[in-house]
Amino acid sequence: MARPKELSATFEAAPNIALVKYWGVRDPGLVLPTNSSLSVTLERFRSRTHVRFDPELSEDRVTLNGAPAGPGPRDDVVHLLDRVRALARVTGYAEVHSRNNFPMASGLASSASGFAALAGAAAAATGLRLSPRALSRLARLGSGSASRSVFGGFVEWRAGTRPDGSDSYARPILPPDHWPALVDLVVLVDRAPTKQIRSNEAMQLTVRTSPGYARRLMELPARLRRIRRALMERDPRRLFPLIMEECDSFREVCETTRPSLDYLTVTSRAVLGEVRSLNRGAARPIAAYTHDAGAHVHVFTLRRDLPGVRRRLARLPGVLRTVALGPGPGGRLVRGSGPTGGGRPRE
Ligand code: PMV
């Protein structure tokens, strides 16, 4: 008797760091943002996710780096798998194993890379042949920022306006080799607290309670256009101050959220101060800080300034390590068939 075809696939994707932050949801169920965002997908670090649908299973089984996933991340995985089951008309539960080639202590969150890899693997396993755009929409359901990790280089996620989310997906705007001189120095700080509240919930609190949120929302379209333009023109003098302006705006609405969302440590704040002082000393912007909902700081600079910037930041008390990363490629299918296979993919 012929064995039924095994529904399994492995996909990998990289983390990204946002230059314009996604912070605000208009529909938490569909993960629809209140604003468009822009990020850089990073090189070297990857999440690799294997998905296997198995009719014998009585529930979805999820492991992250070899350990069973906690209830929050597991719910998000199941939410995304449910969407794949509905689209592919597949019944049955799945086994999901996801591993990062970077430690949690690398300062990079794995939710964007992990959910982009999960979307790619689950779609491929079920034979869903999705366009990159549709894959981005699917990844969005796991974690908003994952919609951007589907692509490499510089990526923009347009918020969209449709209530069903069909126009809310990311697209690549510039390839990874667009600006080889640009580098992200990840500055890892000591005693970074673990996240108390998930981003999806934290940002809803900000929308409801931060008095500065409405103003931020009004400022964002112009700031995003200016950042996009400075990237296109490879212009650090304009780009670096804008990256910091955006980071400061994000931090301000977090800190004025009730209860306050304070992601930084004393050391993170010292890193921000040192970058400001480096720029003042150089009489031109030579570096730009940004951070996500965590204490580690990403410092953008040019390769020629990297040794000097690194020396200044690495000696600050509480800085554990620095890792320099350039822009990297998008997600790719490692094993299985599916979105990258032949024929015309569906939108
Ligand atoms: O994708 P989420 O739900 O983990 O939220 C990401 C939020 C930020 O990292 C702070 C900003 C961003 O755009 O990546």
Tab-separated table of C-alpha atoms and ligand atoms in Angstrom:
chain	number	residue	atom	x	y	z
A	1	MET	CA	0.000	0.000	0.000
A	2	ALA	CA	1.370	3.446	-0.904
A	3	ARG	CA	2.326	5.536	2.101
A	4	PRO	CA	0.613	8.914	2.324
A	5	LYS	CA	2.942	11.753	1.309
A	6	GLU	CA	4.628	13.254	4.356
A	7	LEU	CA	3.614	16.865	4.957
A	8	SER	CA	6.845	18.353	6.236
A	9	ALA	CA	9.270	21.141	5.424
A	10	THR	CA	12.110	23.222	6.900
A	11	PHE	CA	12.494	26.955	6.344
A	12	GLU	CA	14.917	29.527	7.730
A	13	ALA	CA	14.712	33.290	8.226
A	14	ALA	CA	16.762	36.047	9.877
A	15	PRO	CA	15.978	38.607	12.588
A	16	ASN	CA	15.462	42.253	11.657
A	17	ILE	CA	15.934	45.559	13.463
A	18	ALA	CA	13.370	48.294	12.855
A	19	LEU	CA	14.493	51.817	11.928
A	20	VAL	CA	10.839	52.867	11.997
A	21	LYS	CA	9.084	50.908	14.711
A	22	TYR	CA	5.846	48.994	14.498
A	23	TRP	CA	4.203	50.030	17.771
A	24	GLY	CA	0.410	50.014	17.798
A	25	VAL	CA	-2.237	47.555	16.611
A	26	ARG	CA	-5.588	48.441	15.128
A	27	ASP	CA	-6.687	44.781	15.045
A	28	PRO	CA	-4.840	42.494	17.486
A	29	GLY	CA	-6.451	39.306	16.093
A	30	LEU	CA	-5.281	39.967	12.536
A	31	VAL	CA	-2.120	41.746	13.761
A	32	LEU	CA	-2.853	44.897	11.773
A	33	PRO	CA	-0.630	47.836	12.654
A	34	THR	CA	-1.562	51.473	13.164
A	35	ASN	CA	1.561	52.601	11.266
A	36	SER	CA	3.920	51.471	8.526
A	37	SER	CA	7.408	50.383	9.583
A	38	LEU	CA	10.831	49.871	8.023
A	39	SER	CA	13.632	47.505	9.006
A	40	VAL	CA	16.936	45.929	8.067
A	41	THR	CA	17.149	42.148	7.907
A	42	LEU	CA	20.435	41.047	9.476
A	43	GLU	CA	23.085	38.654	8.205
A	44	ARG	CA	24.462	35.456	9.796
A	45	PHE	CA	21.820	34.878	12.454
A	46	ARG	CA	18.928	32.602	11.464
A	47	SER	CA	15.987	30.741	12.942
A	48	ARG	CA	15.437	27.343	11.347
A	49	THR	CA	11.971	25.831	11.730
A	50	HIS	CA	10.811	22.331	10.873
A	51	VAL	CA	7.078	21.597	10.567
A	52	ARG	CA	5.528	18.155	10.163
A	53	PHE	CA	1.789	17.530	10.038
A	54	ASP	CA	0.903	14.180	11.555
A	55	PRO	CA	-2.626	12.685	11.658
A	56	GLU	CA	-1.640	10.671	14.749
A	57	LEU	CA	-1.079	13.754	16.922
A	58	SER	CA	-3.782	14.886	19.362
A	59	GLU	CA	-2.512	18.477	19.613
A	60	ASP	CA	0.114	20.787	18.109
A	61	ARG	CA	3.533	20.178	19.649
A	62	VAL	CA	5.948	23.079	19.699
A	63	THR	CA	9.577	23.210	20.826
A	64	LEU	CA	11.844	26.268	20.810
A	65	ASN	CA	15.564	25.515	20.999
A	66	GLY	CA	14.749	22.006	22.202
A	67	ALA	CA	12.397	22.983	25.069
A	68	PRO	CA	8.572	22.986	24.992
A	69	ALA	CA	7.258	26.460	24.110
A	70	GLY	CA	5.583	28.493	26.870
A	71	PRO	CA	1.821	29.161	26.609
A	72	GLY	CA	2.148	32.662	24.998
A	73	PRO	CA	4.446	31.754	22.083
A	74	ARG	CA	2.629	28.415	21.668
A	75	ASP	CA	-0.726	30.197	21.220
A	76	ASP	CA	0.791	32.388	18.503
A	77	VAL	CA	2.187	29.317	16.719
A	78	VAL	CA	-1.199	27.570	16.868
A	79	HIS	CA	-2.917	30.739	15.564
A	80	LEU	CA	-0.640	30.731	12.509
A	81	LEU	CA	-0.991	26.959	11.986
A	82	ASP	CA	-4.802	27.278	12.124
A	83	ARG	CA	-4.634	29.783	9.280
A	84	VAL	CA	-2.442	27.397	7.242
A	85	ARG	CA	-4.810	24.475	7.930
A	86	ALA	CA	-7.753	26.574	6.730
A	87	LEU	CA	-5.945	27.804	3.599
A	88	ALA	CA	-4.534	24.396	2.643
A	89	ARG	CA	-7.619	22.424	3.776
A	90	VAL	CA	-5.395	20.208	5.869
A	91	THR	CA	-6.691	18.638	9.049
A	92	GLY	CA	-4.461	17.232	11.748
A	93	TYR	CA	-1.987	18.656	14.153
A	94	ALA	CA	1.631	19.519	13.606
A	95	GLU	CA	4.968	19.082	15.254
A	96	VAL	CA	7.030	22.291	15.150
A	97	HIS	CA	10.702	22.466	16.082
A	98	SER	CA	12.415	25.830	15.875
A	99	ARG	CA	16.078	26.557	16.605
A	100	ASN	CA	18.121	29.729	16.459
A	101	ASN	CA	21.799	29.735	15.504
A	102	PHE	CA	22.141	32.740	17.823
A	103	PRO	CA	21.802	32.638	21.611
A	104	MET	CA	19.018	34.629	23.283
A	105	ALA	CA	21.939	36.532	24.830
A	106	SER	CA	22.880	37.814	21.351
A	107	GLY	CA	20.549	40.750	21.937
A	108	LEU	CA	18.339	39.756	19.045
A	109	ALA	CA	14.737	38.787	19.522
A	110	SER	CA	13.813	35.589	17.718
A	111	SER	CA	10.086	36.188	17.247
A	112	ALA	CA	10.460	37.882	13.829
A	113	SER	CA	12.838	35.261	12.415
A	114	GLY	CA	11.011	32.393	14.138
A	115	PHE	CA	7.551	33.260	12.836
A	116	ALA	CA	8.822	34.051	9.319
A	117	ALA	CA	10.486	30.617	9.326
A	118	LEU	CA	7.324	28.990	10.714
A	119	ALA	CA	5.143	30.570	8.013
A	120	GLY	CA	7.539	29.393	5.285
A	121	ALA	CA	7.800	25.868	6.676
A	122	ALA	CA	4.069	25.398	7.346
A	123	ALA	CA	3.112	26.728	3.896
A	124	ALA	CA	5.675	24.494	2.173
A	125	ALA	CA	4.715	21.427	4.208
A	126	THR	CA	1.078	21.696	3.181
A	127	GLY	CA	1.942	22.418	-0.463
A	128	LEU	CA	0.515	25.943	-0.274
A	129	ARG	CA	2.266	27.833	-2.994
A	130	LEU	CA	2.217	31.370	-1.632
A	131	SER	CA	3.651	34.484	-3.244
A	132	PRO	CA	6.251	36.300	-1.063
A	133	ARG	CA	3.546	38.876	-0.343
A	134	ALA	CA	1.101	36.228	0.867
A	135	LEU	CA	3.867	34.610	2.921
A	136	SER	CA	4.548	37.977	4.567
A	137	ARG	CA	0.834	38.308	5.435
A	138	LEU	CA	0.863	34.821	6.936
A	139	ALA	CA	4.030	35.478	8.997
A	140	ARG	CA	2.377	38.671	10.315
A	141	LEU	CA	-0.195	36.538	12.154
A	142	GLY	CA	2.546	35.070	14.379
A	143	SER	CA	4.302	38.362	15.145
A	144	GLY	CA	3.949	41.646	13.274
A	145	SER	CA	7.666	42.159	12.737
A	146	ALA	CA	7.913	38.653	11.189
A	147	SER	CA	6.133	40.014	8.106
A	148	ARG	CA	9.396	41.879	7.365
A	149	SER	CA	11.787	38.961	8.036
A	150	VAL	CA	10.415	37.136	4.984
A	151	PHE	CA	12.588	39.503	2.914
A	152	GLY	CA	16.264	40.396	2.918
A	153	GLY	CA	17.935	43.815	2.907
A	154	PHE	CA	15.821	46.895	3.661
A	155	VAL	CA	12.153	46.136	4.069
A	156	GLU	CA	9.009	48.214	4.470
A	157	TRP	CA	5.752	46.948	5.917
A	158	ARG	CA	2.930	49.174	4.731
A	159	ALA	CA	0.195	49.267	7.338
A	160	GLY	CA	-2.645	49.027	4.798
A	161	THR	CA	-6.192	50.196	5.372
A	162	ARG	CA	-8.426	47.206	4.599
A	163	PRO	CA	-10.166	45.652	7.613
A	164	ASP	CA	-9.340	42.120	6.390
A	165	GLY	CA	-5.574	42.865	6.343
A	166	SER	CA	-5.148	41.868	2.696
A	167	ASP	CA	-3.113	45.020	1.968
A	168	SER	CA	-0.943	44.783	5.101
A	169	TYR	CA	2.310	43.043	4.115
A	170	ALA	CA	6.000	43.802	3.800
A	171	ARG	CA	8.033	44.293	0.643
A	172	PRO	CA	11.750	44.672	0.005
A	173	ILE	CA	12.718	48.243	-0.888
A	174	LEU	CA	16.516	47.892	-1.243
A	175	PRO	CA	18.639	44.723	-1.590
A	176	PRO	CA	21.123	43.545	1.103
A	177	ASP	CA	24.123	44.770	-0.931
A	178	HIS	CA	22.669	48.258	-1.448
A	179	TRP	CA	24.993	49.907	1.097
A	180	PRO	CA	27.897	47.591	2.023
A	181	ALA	CA	29.489	50.247	4.264
A	182	LEU	CA	26.530	50.334	6.661
A	183	VAL	CA	26.797	48.127	9.722
A	184	ASP	CA	24.742	47.437	12.844
A	185	LEU	CA	26.856	47.064	15.985
A	186	VAL	CA	24.713	45.166	18.490
A	187	VAL	CA	25.750	46.257	21.985
A	188	LEU	CA	24.864	43.627	24.567
A	189	VAL	CA	24.296	44.918	28.051
A	190	ASP	CA	24.587	43.232	31.394
A	191	ARG	CA	21.485	42.225	33.370
A	192	ALA	CA	18.990	42.852	30.576
A	193	PRO	CA	15.624	42.028	32.165
A	194	THR	CA	13.446	39.403	30.490
A	195	LYS	CA	10.284	40.742	28.898
A	196	GLN	CA	7.413	41.088	31.390
A	197	ILE	CA	4.671	41.753	28.880
A	198	ARG	CA	4.426	40.710	25.215
A	199	SER	CA	4.882	43.435	22.602
A	200	ASN	CA	1.453	42.872	21.088
A	201	GLU	CA	-0.160	43.641	24.465
A	202	ALA	CA	2.313	46.359	25.465
A	203	MET	CA	1.610	48.357	22.318
A	204	GLN	CA	-2.126	48.197	22.907
A	205	LEU	CA	-1.532	49.789	26.298
A	206	THR	CA	0.507	52.530	24.617
A	207	VAL	CA	-2.274	53.268	22.115
A	208	ARG	CA	-4.773	53.536	24.979
A	209	THR	CA	-2.759	55.453	27.564
A	210	SER	CA	0.269	57.341	26.211
A	211	PRO	CA	-0.508	61.067	25.821
A	212	GLY	CA	2.221	61.367	23.147
A	213	TYR	CA	0.936	58.548	20.953
A	214	ALA	CA	-1.360	60.607	18.696
A	215	ARG	CA	1.443	63.022	17.904
A	216	ARG	CA	3.869	60.187	17.120
A	217	LEU	CA	1.336	58.728	14.713
A	218	MET	CA	1.041	62.056	12.903
A	219	GLU	CA	4.809	62.463	12.606
A	220	LEU	CA	5.521	58.960	11.337
A	221	PRO	CA	4.637	59.140	7.614
A	222	ALA	CA	7.047	62.052	6.996
A	223	ARG	CA	9.782	60.447	9.111
A	224	LEU	CA	9.436	57.156	7.253
A	225	ARG	CA	9.687	58.934	3.878
A	226	ARG	CA	12.804	60.790	5.000
A	227	ILE	CA	14.443	57.607	6.315
A	228	ARG	CA	13.637	55.757	3.082
A	229	ARG	CA	15.133	58.598	1.040
A	230	ALA	CA	18.321	58.804	3.168
A	231	LEU	CA	18.785	55.034	2.791
A	232	MET	CA	18.294	55.197	-0.955
A	233	GLU	CA	20.862	57.984	-1.202
A	234	ARG	CA	23.220	56.266	1.271
A	235	ASP	CA	23.368	59.481	3.264
A	236	PRO	CA	24.495	58.945	6.898
A	237	ARG	CA	24.315	62.650	7.731
A	238	ARG	CA	20.567	62.593	7.242
A	239	LEU	CA	19.909	58.987	8.164
A	240	PHE	CA	21.628	58.759	11.551
A	241	PRO	CA	19.801	61.673	13.251
A	242	LEU	CA	16.495	60.358	11.885
A	243	ILE	CA	17.109	56.843	13.255
A	244	MET	CA	17.710	58.357	16.717
A	245	GLU	CA	14.723	60.713	16.448
A	246	GLU	CA	12.511	57.706	15.709
A	247	CYS	CA	14.008	55.656	18.542
A	248	ASP	CA	13.499	58.573	20.977
A	249	SER	CA	9.876	58.937	19.864
A	250	PHE	CA	9.275	55.187	20.359
A	251	ARG	CA	10.909	55.279	23.802
A	252	GLU	CA	8.923	58.348	24.812
A	253	VAL	CA	5.554	56.729	24.094
A	254	CYS	CA	6.682	53.563	25.906
A	255	GLU	CA	7.769	55.455	28.981
A	256	THR	CA	4.581	57.531	29.119
A	257	THR	CA	2.400	54.411	28.813
A	258	ARG	CA	0.491	53.566	31.996
A	259	PRO	CA	1.910	51.462	33.581
A	260	SER	CA	5.199	52.743	32.186
A	261	LEU	CA	7.154	50.496	29.795
A	262	ASP	CA	10.798	50.952	30.596
A	263	TYR	CA	12.964	48.619	28.524
A	264	LEU	CA	16.399	50.132	29.151
A	265	THR	CA	18.995	49.599	31.869
A	266	VAL	CA	21.491	52.118	33.226
A	267	THR	CA	24.035	50.666	30.784
A	268	SER	CA	21.673	50.967	27.778
A	269	ARG	CA	21.202	54.645	28.650
A	270	ALA	CA	24.968	55.090	28.955
A	271	VAL	CA	25.326	53.646	25.419
A	272	LEU	CA	22.796	56.173	24.066
A	273	GLY	CA	24.686	58.970	25.858
A	274	GLU	CA	28.027	57.803	24.477
A	275	VAL	CA	26.685	57.749	20.893
A	276	ARG	CA	25.434	61.331	21.331
A	277	SER	CA	28.811	62.351	22.699
A	278	LEU	CA	30.664	60.583	19.827
A	279	ASN	CA	28.594	62.545	17.320
A	280	ARG	CA	29.177	65.835	19.122
A	281	GLY	CA	32.922	65.132	19.225
A	282	ALA	CA	33.063	64.285	15.528
A	283	ALA	CA	30.992	67.359	14.558
A	284	ARG	CA	29.003	65.079	12.212
A	285	PRO	CA	26.706	62.140	12.808
A	286	ILE	CA	28.979	59.081	12.759
A	287	ALA	CA	26.650	56.690	14.577
A	288	ALA	CA	22.962	56.197	15.418
A	289	TYR	CA	21.406	54.213	18.234
A	290	THR	CA	18.161	52.341	18.196
A	291	HIS	CA	16.570	49.643	20.354
A	292	ASP	CA	13.462	47.510	20.383
A	293	ALA	CA	11.395	46.441	23.368
A	294	GLY	CA	14.541	45.287	25.163
A	295	ALA	CA	17.714	46.592	26.779
A	296	HIS	CA	20.325	45.794	24.126
A	297	VAL	CA	21.207	48.651	21.807
A	298	HIS	CA	21.806	48.567	18.038
A	299	VAL	CA	24.288	51.179	16.869
A	300	PHE	CA	24.434	51.915	13.142
A	301	THR	CA	27.679	53.263	11.773
A	302	LEU	CA	29.887	53.021	8.687
A	303	ARG	CA	32.544	50.303	8.486
A	304	ARG	CA	35.324	52.864	8.452
A	305	ASP	CA	34.111	54.299	11.781
A	306	LEU	CA	33.340	50.898	13.312
A	307	PRO	CA	36.658	50.324	15.157
A	308	GLY	CA	36.499	53.721	16.900
A	309	VAL	CA	32.798	53.450	17.759
A	310	ARG	CA	33.253	49.912	19.044
A	311	ARG	CA	36.222	50.860	21.228
A	312	ARG	CA	34.250	53.679	22.866
A	313	LEU	CA	31.161	51.576	23.523
A	314	ALA	CA	32.862	48.326	24.539
A	315	ARG	CA	34.632	49.992	27.464
A	316	LEU	CA	31.451	51.266	29.116
A	317	PRO	CA	30.747	49.486	32.433
A	318	GLY	CA	28.024	46.857	31.935
A	319	VAL	CA	28.633	46.291	28.203
A	320	LEU	CA	29.137	42.550	27.807
A	321	ARG	CA	29.937	42.168	24.130
A	322	THR	CA	29.476	43.821	20.748
A	323	VAL	CA	28.517	42.038	17.505
A	324	ALA	CA	28.812	43.745	14.102
A	325	LEU	CA	26.239	42.662	11.517
A	326	GLY	CA	25.503	43.857	7.988
A	327	PRO	CA	22.234	43.527	6.094
A	328	GLY	CA	21.447	39.933	5.143
A	329	PRO	CA	19.266	37.768	2.895
A	330	GLY	CA	15.593	36.908	3.286
A	331	GLY	CA	13.926	33.641	4.210
A	332	ARG	CA	14.607	30.440	2.270
A	333	LEU	CA	13.242	26.961	1.992
A	334	VAL	CA	15.785	24.447	3.291
A	335	ARG	CA	13.853	21.225	2.669
A	336	GLY	CA	10.425	20.414	1.273
A	337	SER	CA	8.424	21.911	-1.539
A	338	GLY	CA	6.184	24.906	-1.703
A	339	PRO	CA	6.383	28.679	-1.962
A	340	THR	CA	9.602	28.709	-3.979
A	341	GLY	CA	8.574	25.758	-6.209
A	342	GLY	CA	7.563	26.011	-9.891
A	343	GLY	CA	4.318	27.421	-11.303
A	344	ARG	CA	2.439	30.549	-10.477
A	345	PRO	CA	2.090	31.143	-6.756
A	346	ARG	CA	-1.146	32.513	-5.373
A	347	GLU	CA	-1.444	35.996	-4.011
B	1	PMV	O1	6.526	41.740	16.181
B	1	PMV	P1	6.343	42.020	17.628
B	1	PMV	O2	4.945	41.793	18.087
B	1	PMV	O3	7.367	41.274	18.451
B	1	PMV	O4	6.625	43.601	17.874
B	1	PMV	C1	7.821	44.202	17.489
B	1	PMV	C2	7.953	45.533	18.105
B	1	PMV	C3	9.300	46.218	17.943
B	1	PMV	O5	10.339	45.253	17.847
B	1	PMV	C4	9.558	47.078	19.175
B	1	PMV	C5	9.333	47.144	16.733
B	1	PMV	C6	9.489	46.507	15.384
B	1	PMV	O6	8.966	47.111	14.432
B	1	PMV	O7	10.155	45.473	15.239
